[in-house]
Amino acid sequence: MALTTKWFGLLSNNRTSVTLSQTLALVVLLLSGTSVAGYLLELDALYRPIANGPATNPLTAVVGVLLAICLFSSIKKQPLLVMLCAYISLLLVSIRIVDVLFFTNNAKLLTLFIHDYTFEDQQGQTNIMGLNTALMLEAVAIATLCRLYRFRIASQLLSFSALSIPMTAITGYAYGVPSLFGEMSFITTTLGIILSLSALLANANQGIVRVLLSSHIASRVARAQMVGSYLFAFILGLLVVQSFMHSPIKSLISAFVVAVSWFVIALIGIGVLIQDRADRKRRLTERKQRQSENKDLLTQLLSRAAFSRKLQTAVTRQRRYQHALCFLVIDIDHFAIFNQKLGRQTGNELLKRIAKTLKTNCRETDILCRYGSEEFALLIEVKTPNGALVLAEKLRAAIEALQIEGVTETYGAVTVSIGCATLSNAISAETALSNAEKAMHNAKCSGRNQVVAYEAYS
């Protein structure tokens, strides 16, 4: 089970799925090429595997080659080749569909080896591209064009639709019901299944295919349900059909089994897609919640709780490598007055501007957080305690130089008081942070708009 899950997980990787899609395209190229070789070498078994049964028409083989080239080629590197082969395939198959609908015979004029299969028709052997084959190839061709033009969900739906046709033919061969496979030979049936799977895997990183190949429990259950329901319906249908071996109702039962199987598969697929979307919304909500716990929503700095968690990691690193760590606690002077006179909205804008200024003047390795309503805390790694004072003075000056509309022109410069404290092996991080707070309060008591080190007055 674990190995199967890992295998499906690899398939959901875009590069792996594209590689497998190209491999399947090569198999289609081989099967189509084998049929063409059968006509060249006059070996009936290469394009008509069942004696007196349906044959793979030359036009089917040619379109198979073209679509295999489409799926094997890279859309990014060879878009013109993909487009050309897809449109030619679409044109050839569309001509055949028009022939079926309007009882014309234009496709024969475009087909290689026309004398070979015209002779076979005269002998009563079926050798035409049936409507089921034409619809299957048409769906794959349009799916390829949808992938080229980035309509990936539409491409997947068309590929699923194409896959249902040869799978129905397989059921017809298993049940011995010619009406289910019509003029589709066993080689064409096999080619169609591989071709449709190749088209599906080319878009495996999106939509329902991505969901079904996922390693999530819901996806694993859905895969098991699809396979189980199809096998159950197939085997049950086979048993029932055997009991109506010579009855005209045999075809109806077979068609009913096929319809029920694909209806259940579609229902399971839609269900798991809906569940996946709900799970993605839930995971997105949880991620946003975790982010809100880690970040202060107003300033987008670390929250106090997240700062405490990062603090523990930094202290462990400091103890191990003997780095010098310093705390800065920064408090906005007279912030309550700004809030009272200018309103909370202006106060919030003031907080955001100061937070942005602090972040701009800090290094990426520094740990900055919103510590209180108008307080910020900063943990920095320095070579000497004096380096912390230099940075603190730089931050104080940068904030004092801010020009804030609606504030500085009326009330003067916004200033901050900063306290510094060094973390040593002799004291804990909590004590060092508390010392920085004490230094900050001392700075405020000493006239504000200044930097005070804890060691300077302790």
GROMACS .gro file of C-alpha atoms in nm:
model
  458
    1MET     CA    1   0.000   0.000   0.000
    2ALA     CA    2   0.280   0.241   0.093
    3LEU     CA    3   0.462   0.157  -0.231
    4THR     CA    4   0.146   0.219  -0.436
    5THR     CA    5   0.087   0.551  -0.260
    6LYS     CA    6   0.448   0.655  -0.329
    7TRP     CA    7   0.407   0.557  -0.695
    8PHE     CA    8   0.091   0.767  -0.732
    9GLY     CA    9   0.267   1.052  -0.552
   10LEU     CA   10   0.542   1.040  -0.816
   11LEU     CA   11   0.281   1.051  -1.092
   12SER     CA   12   0.130   1.367  -0.944
   13ASN     CA   13   0.470   1.531  -0.997
   14ASN     CA   14   0.445   1.722  -1.323
   15ARG     CA   15   0.783   1.615  -1.462
   16THR     CA   16   0.722   1.245  -1.387
   17SER     CA   17   0.372   1.246  -1.534
   18VAL     CA   18   0.488   1.423  -1.851
   19THR     CA   19   0.770   1.169  -1.891
   20LEU     CA   20   0.522   0.881  -1.857
   21SER     CA   21   0.285   1.056  -2.099
   22GLN     CA   22   0.567   1.077  -2.355
   23THR     CA   23   0.652   0.710  -2.296
   24LEU     CA   24   0.290   0.609  -2.365
   25ALA     CA   25   0.297   0.828  -2.675
   26LEU     CA   26   0.595   0.626  -2.799
   27VAL     CA   27   0.393   0.306  -2.745
   28VAL     CA   28   0.109   0.456  -2.952
   29LEU     CA   29   0.364   0.545  -3.221
   30LEU     CA   30   0.486   0.184  -3.218
   31LEU     CA   31   0.134   0.038  -3.245
   32SER     CA   32   0.034   0.278  -3.523
   33GLY     CA   33   0.362   0.217  -3.704
   34THR     CA   34   0.309  -0.158  -3.674
   35SER     CA   35  -0.031  -0.126  -3.844
   36VAL     CA   36   0.120   0.080  -4.126
   37ALA     CA   37   0.395  -0.181  -4.162
   38GLY     CA   38   0.124  -0.447  -4.190
   39TYR     CA   39  -0.016  -0.275  -4.497
   40LEU     CA   40   0.331  -0.224  -4.648
   41LEU     CA   41   0.432  -0.586  -4.589
   42GLU     CA   42   0.082  -0.725  -4.660
   43LEU     CA   43   0.069  -0.892  -4.317
   44ASP     CA   44  -0.297  -0.888  -4.212
   45ALA     CA   45  -0.223  -0.988  -3.852
   46LEU     CA   46  -0.043  -0.658  -3.788
   47TYR     CA   47  -0.358  -0.454  -3.844
   48ARG     CA   48  -0.629  -0.723  -3.808
   49PRO     CA   49  -0.535  -0.929  -3.499
   50ILE     CA   50  -0.862  -1.126  -3.496
   51ALA     CA   51  -0.931  -1.318  -3.817
   52ASN     CA   52  -1.232  -1.174  -4.002
   53GLY     CA   53  -1.265  -0.915  -3.724
   54PRO     CA   54  -1.234  -0.537  -3.753
   55ALA     CA   55  -0.906  -0.393  -3.879
   56THR     CA   56  -0.713  -0.082  -3.792
   57ASN     CA   57  -0.781   0.144  -4.087
   58PRO     CA   58  -0.477   0.315  -4.247
   59LEU     CA   59  -0.629   0.656  -4.169
   60THR     CA   60  -0.660   0.554  -3.802
   61ALA     CA   61  -0.293   0.451  -3.798
   62VAL     CA   62  -0.184   0.779  -3.958
   63VAL     CA   63  -0.385   0.989  -3.713
   64GLY     CA   64  -0.243   0.776  -3.429
   65VAL     CA   65   0.109   0.863  -3.545
   66LEU     CA   66   0.025   1.234  -3.564
   67LEU     CA   67  -0.132   1.243  -3.216
   68ALA     CA   68   0.158   1.044  -3.072
   69ILE     CA   69   0.395   1.309  -3.211
   70CYS     CA   70   0.175   1.578  -3.049
   71LEU     CA   71   0.189   1.415  -2.707
   72PHE     CA   72   0.558   1.331  -2.728
   73SER     CA   73   0.666   1.680  -2.837
   74SER     CA   74   0.720   1.959  -2.586
   75ILE     CA   75   0.460   2.236  -2.602
   76LYS     CA   76   0.717   2.489  -2.477
   77LYS     CA   77   0.994   2.389  -2.719
   78GLN     CA   78   0.794   2.270  -3.023
   79PRO     CA   79   0.454   2.445  -3.016
   80LEU     CA   80   0.430   2.474  -3.395
   81LEU     CA   81   0.487   2.099  -3.445
   82VAL     CA   82   0.223   2.015  -3.184
   83MET     CA   83  -0.024   2.260  -3.338
   84LEU     CA   84   0.038   2.133  -3.694
   85CYS     CA   85  -0.003   1.764  -3.608
   86ALA     CA   86  -0.311   1.830  -3.393
   87TYR     CA   87  -0.487   2.035  -3.658
   88ILE     CA   88  -0.407   1.783  -3.935
   89SER     CA   89  -0.542   1.504  -3.714
   90LEU     CA   90  -0.853   1.706  -3.641
   91LEU     CA   91  -0.908   1.773  -4.010
   92LEU     CA   92  -0.869   1.409  -4.116
   93VAL     CA   93  -1.098   1.276  -3.843
   94SER     CA   94  -1.357   1.550  -3.904
   95ILE     CA   95  -1.374   1.449  -4.271
   96ARG     CA   96  -1.445   1.091  -4.164
   97ILE     CA   97  -1.718   1.203  -3.919
   98VAL     CA   98  -1.880   1.407  -4.200
   99ASP     CA   99  -1.868   1.095  -4.418
  100VAL     CA  100  -2.056   0.896  -4.154
  101LEU     CA  101  -2.317   1.164  -4.094
  102PHE     CA  102  -2.384   1.252  -4.459
  103PHE     CA  103  -2.307   0.913  -4.621
  104THR     CA  104  -2.017   1.048  -4.826
  105ASN     CA  105  -1.682   0.881  -4.888
  106ASN     CA  106  -1.427   1.164  -4.891
  107ALA     CA  107  -1.195   1.010  -4.629
  108LYS     CA  108  -1.108   0.725  -4.867
  109LEU     CA  109  -0.953   0.972  -5.108
  110LEU     CA  110  -0.708   1.082  -4.835
  111THR     CA  111  -0.617   0.733  -4.717
  112LEU     CA  112  -0.299   0.542  -4.795
  113PHE     CA  113  -0.315   0.181  -4.919
  114ILE     CA  114  -0.666   0.242  -5.054
  115HIS     CA  115  -0.650  -0.062  -5.286
  116ASP     CA  116  -0.564  -0.297  -5.000
  117TYR     CA  117  -0.860  -0.222  -4.780
  118THR     CA  118  -1.100  -0.167  -5.075
  119PHE     CA  119  -1.029  -0.527  -5.171
  120GLU     CA  120  -1.095  -0.636  -4.814
  121ASP     CA  121  -1.428  -0.452  -4.816
  122GLN     CA  122  -1.523  -0.646  -5.127
  123GLN     CA  123  -1.438  -0.969  -4.945
  124GLY     CA  124  -1.678  -0.874  -4.664
  125GLN     CA  125  -1.407  -0.786  -4.413
  126THR     CA  126  -1.452  -0.468  -4.207
  127ASN     CA  127  -1.179  -0.211  -4.264
  128ILE     CA  128  -1.308   0.139  -4.199
  129MET     CA  129  -1.260   0.405  -3.935
  130GLY     CA  130  -1.584   0.365  -3.739
  131LEU     CA  131  -1.769   0.651  -3.576
  132ASN     CA  132  -1.653   0.540  -3.229
  133THR     CA  133  -1.288   0.548  -3.340
  134ALA     CA  134  -1.336   0.883  -3.511
  135LEU     CA  135  -1.499   1.038  -3.202
  136MET     CA  136  -1.220   0.903  -2.980
  137LEU     CA  137  -0.944   1.046  -3.200
  138GLU     CA  138  -1.134   1.373  -3.238
  139ALA     CA  139  -1.158   1.407  -2.858
  140VAL     CA  140  -0.783   1.342  -2.814
  141ALA     CA  141  -0.697   1.591  -3.091
  142ILE     CA  142  -0.912   1.864  -2.936
  143ALA     CA  143  -0.773   1.775  -2.589
  144THR     CA  144  -0.422   1.828  -2.725
  145LEU     CA  145  -0.519   2.167  -2.866
  146CYS     CA  146  -0.683   2.260  -2.535
  147ARG     CA  147  -0.357   2.175  -2.357
  148LEU     CA  148  -0.166   2.384  -2.612
  149TYR     CA  149  -0.394   2.683  -2.544
  150ARG     CA  150  -0.383   2.621  -2.165
  151PHE     CA  151  -0.744   2.501  -2.126
  152ARG     CA  152  -0.621   2.215  -1.910
  153ILE     CA  153  -0.949   2.124  -1.739
  154ALA     CA  154  -1.125   2.101  -2.076
  155SER     CA  155  -0.834   1.888  -2.199
  156GLN     CA  156  -0.882   1.647  -1.908
  157LEU     CA  157  -1.257   1.617  -1.964
  158LEU     CA  158  -1.206   1.542  -2.333
  159SER     CA  159  -0.935   1.286  -2.250
  160PHE     CA  160  -1.170   1.113  -2.004
  161SER     CA  161  -1.441   1.110  -2.270
  162ALA     CA  162  -1.198   0.962  -2.522
  163LEU     CA  163  -1.094   0.692  -2.273
  164SER     CA  164  -1.453   0.579  -2.221
  165ILE     CA  165  -1.483   0.476  -2.589
  166PRO     CA  166  -1.204   0.213  -2.606
  167MET     CA  167  -1.297   0.094  -2.255
  168THR     CA  168  -1.648   0.030  -2.387
  169ALA     CA  169  -1.495  -0.157  -2.680
  170ILE     CA  170  -1.291  -0.370  -2.437
  171THR     CA  171  -1.614  -0.461  -2.260
  172GLY     CA  172  -1.766  -0.552  -2.595
  173TYR     CA  173  -1.476  -0.783  -2.676
  174ALA     CA  174  -1.493  -0.944  -2.330
  175TYR     CA  175  -1.871  -0.995  -2.347
  176GLY     CA  176  -1.872  -1.097  -2.712
  177VAL     CA  177  -2.105  -0.811  -2.805
  178PRO     CA  178  -1.996  -0.663  -3.143
  179SER     CA  179  -2.232  -0.366  -3.106
  180LEU     CA  180  -2.007  -0.228  -2.828
  181PHE     CA  181  -1.688  -0.223  -3.037
  182GLY     CA  182  -1.834  -0.185  -3.387
  183GLU     CA  183  -1.556  -0.131  -3.642
  184MET     CA  184  -1.292  -0.069  -3.372
  185SER     CA  185  -1.024  -0.338  -3.394
  186PHE     CA  186  -0.849  -0.475  -3.087
  187ILE     CA  187  -0.531  -0.291  -3.189
  188THR     CA  188  -0.725   0.036  -3.224
  189THR     CA  189  -0.887  -0.028  -2.887
  190THR     CA  190  -0.549  -0.077  -2.721
  191LEU     CA  191  -0.409   0.224  -2.905
  192GLY     CA  192  -0.705   0.435  -2.791
  193ILE     CA  193  -0.664   0.345  -2.424
  194ILE     CA  194  -0.292   0.425  -2.425
  195LEU     CA  195  -0.347   0.743  -2.626
  196SER     CA  196  -0.618   0.869  -2.389
  197LEU     CA  197  -0.406   0.791  -2.083
  198SER     CA  198  -0.113   0.975  -2.239
  199ALA     CA  199  -0.335   1.281  -2.295
  200LEU     CA  200  -0.460   1.260  -1.935
  201LEU     CA  201  -0.113   1.233  -1.784
  202ALA     CA  202   0.004   1.534  -1.984
  203ASN     CA  203  -0.220   1.742  -1.752
  204ALA     CA  204  -0.167   1.545  -1.432
  205ASN     CA  205  -0.067   1.846  -1.223
  206GLN     CA  206  -0.413   2.005  -1.239
  207GLY     CA  207  -0.783   1.930  -1.200
  208ILE     CA  208  -0.934   1.593  -1.120
  209VAL     CA  209  -0.627   1.397  -1.238
  210ARG     CA  210  -0.409   1.579  -0.985
  211VAL     CA  211  -0.663   1.500  -0.715
  212LEU     CA  212  -0.689   1.132  -0.807
  213LEU     CA  213  -0.310   1.091  -0.814
  214SER     CA  214  -0.265   1.268  -0.482
  215SER     CA  215  -0.141   1.079  -0.176
  216HIS     CA  216  -0.424   1.216   0.043
  217ILE     CA  217  -0.652   0.959   0.203
  218ALA     CA  218  -0.959   1.083   0.012
  219SER     CA  219  -0.774   1.034  -0.318
  220ARG     CA  220  -0.663   0.684  -0.222
  221VAL     CA  221  -1.021   0.593  -0.128
  222ALA     CA  222  -1.152   0.740  -0.455
  223ARG     CA  223  -0.902   0.538  -0.661
  224ALA     CA  224  -1.001   0.220  -0.482
  225GLN     CA  225  -1.370   0.298  -0.530
  226MET     CA  226  -1.326   0.362  -0.902
  227VAL     CA  227  -1.131   0.043  -0.966
  228GLY     CA  228  -1.353  -0.163  -0.735
  229SER     CA  229  -1.682  -0.037  -0.879
  230TYR     CA  230  -1.564  -0.085  -1.237
  231LEU     CA  231  -1.440  -0.441  -1.174
  232PHE     CA  232  -1.757  -0.529  -0.982
  233ALA     CA  233  -1.984  -0.400  -1.260
  234PHE     CA  234  -1.766  -0.563  -1.527
  235ILE     CA  235  -1.760  -0.907  -1.362
  236LEU     CA  236  -2.127  -0.896  -1.263
  237GLY     CA  237  -2.220  -0.788  -1.615
  238LEU     CA  238  -2.009  -1.068  -1.762
  239LEU     CA  239  -2.191  -1.327  -1.549
  240VAL     CA  240  -2.530  -1.188  -1.643
  241VAL     CA  241  -2.446  -1.164  -2.012
  242GLN     CA  242  -2.332  -1.527  -2.016
  243SER     CA  243  -2.677  -1.635  -1.902
  244PHE     CA  244  -2.832  -1.447  -2.198
  245MET     CA  245  -2.586  -1.583  -2.452
  246HIS     CA  246  -2.828  -1.605  -2.744
  247SER     CA  247  -3.081  -1.346  -2.633
  248PRO     CA  248  -3.132  -1.008  -2.806
  249ILE     CA  249  -3.133  -0.850  -2.459
  250LYS     CA  250  -2.761  -0.928  -2.431
  251SER     CA  251  -2.662  -0.603  -2.604
  252LEU     CA  252  -2.890  -0.396  -2.383
  253ILE     CA  253  -2.747  -0.551  -2.067
  254SER     CA  254  -2.394  -0.487  -2.187
  255ALA     CA  255  -2.472  -0.125  -2.270
  256PHE     CA  256  -2.639  -0.081  -1.931
  257VAL     CA  257  -2.332  -0.221  -1.750
  258VAL     CA  258  -2.102   0.017  -1.940
  259ALA     CA  259  -2.328   0.316  -1.870
  260VAL     CA  260  -2.353   0.235  -1.497
  261SER     CA  261  -1.976   0.181  -1.468
  262TRP     CA  262  -1.887   0.516  -1.618
  263PHE     CA  263  -2.166   0.694  -1.432
  264VAL     CA  264  -2.027   0.565  -1.101
  265ILE     CA  265  -1.671   0.658  -1.201
  266ALA     CA  266  -1.784   1.010  -1.297
  267LEU     CA  267  -1.980   1.041  -0.972
  268ILE     CA  268  -1.679   0.936  -0.762
  269GLY     CA  269  -1.453   1.172  -0.958
  270ILE     CA  270  -1.685   1.469  -0.907
  271GLY     CA  271  -1.722   1.382  -0.538
  272VAL     CA  272  -1.349   1.366  -0.472
  273LEU     CA  273  -1.298   1.691  -0.667
  274ILE     CA  274  -1.558   1.869  -0.452
  275GLN     CA  275  -1.401   1.726  -0.138
  276ASP     CA  276  -1.055   1.832  -0.251
  277ARG     CA  277  -1.172   2.189  -0.306
  278ALA     CA  278  -1.327   2.192   0.041
  279ASP     CA  279  -1.003   2.054   0.188
  280ARG     CA  280  -0.798   2.316   0.004
  281LYS     CA  281  -1.017   2.594   0.144
  282ARG     CA  282  -0.980   2.445   0.492
  283ARG     CA  283  -0.602   2.416   0.456
  284LEU     CA  284  -0.586   2.775   0.326
  285THR     CA  285  -0.787   2.895   0.627
  286GLU     CA  286  -0.561   2.702   0.864
  287ARG     CA  287  -0.250   2.845   0.695
  288LYS     CA  288  -0.385   3.197   0.725
  289GLN     CA  289  -0.466   3.129   1.089
  290ARG     CA  290  -0.113   3.005   1.153
  291GLN     CA  291   0.024   3.312   0.975
  292SER     CA  292  -0.193   3.538   1.188
  293GLU     CA  293  -0.059   3.366   1.498
  294ASN     CA  294   0.297   3.421   1.377
  295LYS     CA  295   0.251   3.775   1.247
  296ASP     CA  296   0.104   4.095   1.380
  297LEU     CA  297  -0.177   4.175   1.136
  298LEU     CA  298  -0.129   4.552   1.150
  299THR     CA  299   0.248   4.584   1.108
  300GLN     CA  300   0.318   4.244   0.943
  301LEU     CA  301   0.605   4.196   1.189
  302LEU     CA  302   0.644   3.887   1.406
  303SER     CA  303   0.395   3.854   1.687
  304ARG     CA  304   0.517   3.841   2.045
  305ALA     CA  305   0.450   3.466   2.063
  306ALA     CA  306   0.645   3.399   1.741
  307PHE     CA  307   0.928   3.620   1.870
  308SER     CA  308   0.948   3.407   2.186
  309ARG     CA  309   0.975   3.087   1.978
  310LYS     CA  310   1.249   3.231   1.756
  311LEU     CA  311   1.420   3.364   2.066
  312GLN     CA  312   1.466   3.012   2.203
  313THR     CA  313   1.632   2.899   1.879
  314ALA     CA  314   1.861   3.204   1.874
  315VAL     CA  315   1.965   3.151   2.237
  316THR     CA  316   2.046   2.784   2.170
  317ARG     CA  317   2.260   2.894   1.876
  318GLN     CA  318   2.426   3.163   2.091
  319ARG     CA  319   2.513   2.915   2.364
  320ARG     CA  320   2.663   2.679   2.107
  321TYR     CA  321   2.865   2.926   1.897
  322GLN     CA  322   2.924   3.192   2.162
  323HIS     CA  323   2.775   3.473   1.954
  324ALA     CA  324   2.702   3.807   2.120
  325LEU     CA  325   2.329   3.880   2.129
  326CYS     CA  326   2.165   4.208   2.223
  327PHE     CA  327   1.805   4.308   2.284
  328LEU     CA  328   1.659   4.642   2.179
  329VAL     CA  329   1.319   4.750   2.312
  330ILE     CA  330   1.176   5.045   2.117
  331ASP     CA  331   0.885   5.254   2.245
  332ILE     CA  332   0.711   5.537   2.054
  333ASP     CA  333   0.718   5.859   2.257
  334HIS     CA  334   0.379   6.014   2.339
  335PHE     CA  335   0.193   5.757   2.131
  336ALA     CA  336  -0.118   5.780   2.351
  337ILE     CA  337  -0.139   6.151   2.277
  338PHE     CA  338  -0.114   6.089   1.903
  339ASN     CA  339  -0.399   5.837   1.929
  340GLN     CA  340  -0.610   6.074   2.136
  341LYS     CA  341  -0.563   6.381   1.914
  342LEU     CA  342  -0.543   6.223   1.570
  343GLY     CA  343  -0.756   5.911   1.611
  344ARG     CA  344  -0.685   5.542   1.611
  345GLN     CA  345  -0.663   5.517   1.231
  346THR     CA  346  -0.381   5.772   1.214
  347GLY     CA  347  -0.216   5.596   1.508
  348ASN     CA  348  -0.228   5.269   1.317
  349GLU     CA  349  -0.072   5.431   1.011
  350LEU     CA  350   0.200   5.569   1.236
  351LEU     CA  351   0.271   5.220   1.372
  352LYS     CA  352   0.293   5.077   1.020
  353ARG     CA  353   0.535   5.349   0.904
  354ILE     CA  354   0.763   5.297   1.203
  355ALA     CA  355   0.749   4.917   1.162
  356LYS     CA  356   0.846   4.953   0.796
  357THR     CA  357   1.133   5.187   0.886
  358LEU     CA  358   1.264   4.946   1.149
  359LYS     CA  359   1.244   4.652   0.908
  360THR     CA  360   1.419   4.848   0.632
  361ASN     CA  361   1.712   4.934   0.859
  362CYS     CA  362   1.751   4.582   1.005
  363ARG     CA  363   1.931   4.284   0.857
  364GLU     CA  364   1.746   3.969   0.746
  365THR     CA  365   1.906   3.777   1.031
  366ASP     CA  366   1.771   4.020   1.293
  367ILE     CA  367   1.452   3.917   1.474
  368LEU     CA  368   1.201   4.201   1.494
  369CYS     CA  369   0.854   4.190   1.647
  370ARG     CA  370   0.571   4.408   1.769
  371TYR     CA  371   0.618   4.364   2.141
  372GLY     CA  372   0.331   4.575   2.277
  373SER     CA  373   0.072   4.827   2.158
  374GLU     CA  374   0.340   5.087   2.076
  375GLU     CA  375   0.653   4.884   2.155
  376PHE     CA  376   0.884   4.685   1.932
  377ALA     CA  377   1.151   4.433   2.031
  378LEU     CA  378   1.461   4.349   1.830
  379LEU     CA  379   1.715   4.071   1.882
  380ILE     CA  380   2.043   4.121   1.698
  381GLU     CA  381   2.373   3.940   1.671
  382VAL     CA  382   2.672   4.174   1.717
  383LYS     CA  383   3.046   4.149   1.757
  384THR     CA  384   3.048   4.386   2.054
  385PRO     CA  385   2.773   4.548   2.269
  386ASN     CA  386   2.875   4.882   2.121
  387GLY     CA  387   2.751   4.757   1.782
  388ALA     CA  388   2.400   4.733   1.926
  389LEU     CA  389   2.417   5.096   2.040
  390VAL     CA  390   2.528   5.205   1.693
  391LEU     CA  391   2.230   5.025   1.532
  392ALA     CA  392   1.991   5.161   1.797
  393GLU     CA  393   2.105   5.516   1.727
  394LYS     CA  394   2.064   5.456   1.354
  395LEU     CA  395   1.705   5.336   1.408
  396ARG     CA  396   1.625   5.632   1.638
  397ALA     CA  397   1.755   5.883   1.382
  398ALA     CA  398   1.570   5.715   1.091
  399ILE     CA  399   1.240   5.735   1.278
  400GLU     CA  400   1.298   6.094   1.383
  401ALA     CA  401   1.360   6.184   1.016
  402LEU     CA  402   1.025   6.043   0.902
  403GLN     CA  403   0.781   6.283   0.737
  404ILE     CA  404   0.430   6.158   0.811
  405GLU     CA  405   0.140   6.344   0.654
  406GLY     CA  406  -0.103   6.483   0.908
  407VAL     CA  407   0.139   6.426   1.198
  408THR     CA  408   0.487   6.574   1.166
  409GLU     CA  409   0.385   6.906   1.008
  410THR     CA  410   0.155   6.977   1.303
  411TYR     CA  411   0.308   6.798   1.600
  412GLY     CA  412   0.673   6.778   1.500
  413ALA     CA  413   0.896   6.475   1.456
  414VAL     CA  414   0.791   6.134   1.583
  415THR     CA  415   1.055   6.001   1.823
  416VAL     CA  416   1.129   5.678   2.004
  417SER     CA  417   1.307   5.576   2.322
  418ILE     CA  418   1.529   5.268   2.293
  419GLY     CA  419   1.670   5.044   2.562
  420CYS     CA  420   1.960   4.802   2.499
  421ALA     CA  421   2.072   4.498   2.696
  422THR     CA  422   2.326   4.227   2.625
  423LEU     CA  423   2.253   3.856   2.664
  424SER     CA  424   2.531   3.674   2.846
  425ASN     CA  425   2.580   3.321   2.971
  426ALA     CA  426   2.522   3.446   3.323
  427ILE     CA  427   2.159   3.550   3.264
  428SER     CA  428   1.857   3.408   3.084
  429ALA     CA  429   1.700   3.552   2.770
  430GLU     CA  430   1.394   3.661   2.970
  431THR     CA  431   1.616   3.853   3.211
  432ALA     CA  432   1.810   4.019   2.929
  433LEU     CA  433   1.483   4.123   2.762
  434SER     CA  434   1.356   4.259   3.093
  435ASN     CA  435   1.680   4.455   3.130
  436ALA     CA  436   1.626   4.609   2.786
  437GLU     CA  437   1.275   4.713   2.894
  438LYS     CA  438   1.416   4.874   3.208
  439ALA     CA  439   1.670   5.062   2.996
  440MET     CA  440   1.392   5.180   2.766
  441HIS     CA  441   1.189   5.312   3.062
  442ASN     CA  442   1.502   5.487   3.187
  443ALA     CA  443   1.540   5.651   2.844
  444LYS     CA  444   1.184   5.779   2.865
  445CYS     CA  445   1.235   5.909   3.217
  446SER     CA  446   1.555   6.082   3.107
  447GLY     CA  447   1.385   6.295   2.843
  448ARG     CA  448   1.285   6.049   2.562
  449ASN     CA  449   1.420   6.035   2.204
  450GLN     CA  450   1.742   5.866   2.310
  451VAL     CA  451   1.919   5.532   2.342
  452VAL     CA  452   2.011   5.396   2.685
  453ALA     CA  453   2.211   5.079   2.756
  454TYR     CA  454   2.119   4.877   3.063
  455GLU     CA  455   2.483   4.845   3.165
  456ALA     CA  456   2.520   5.224   3.161
  457TYR     CA  457   2.320   5.276   3.478
  458SER     CA  458   2.289   4.931   3.641
   0.00000   0.00000   0.00000
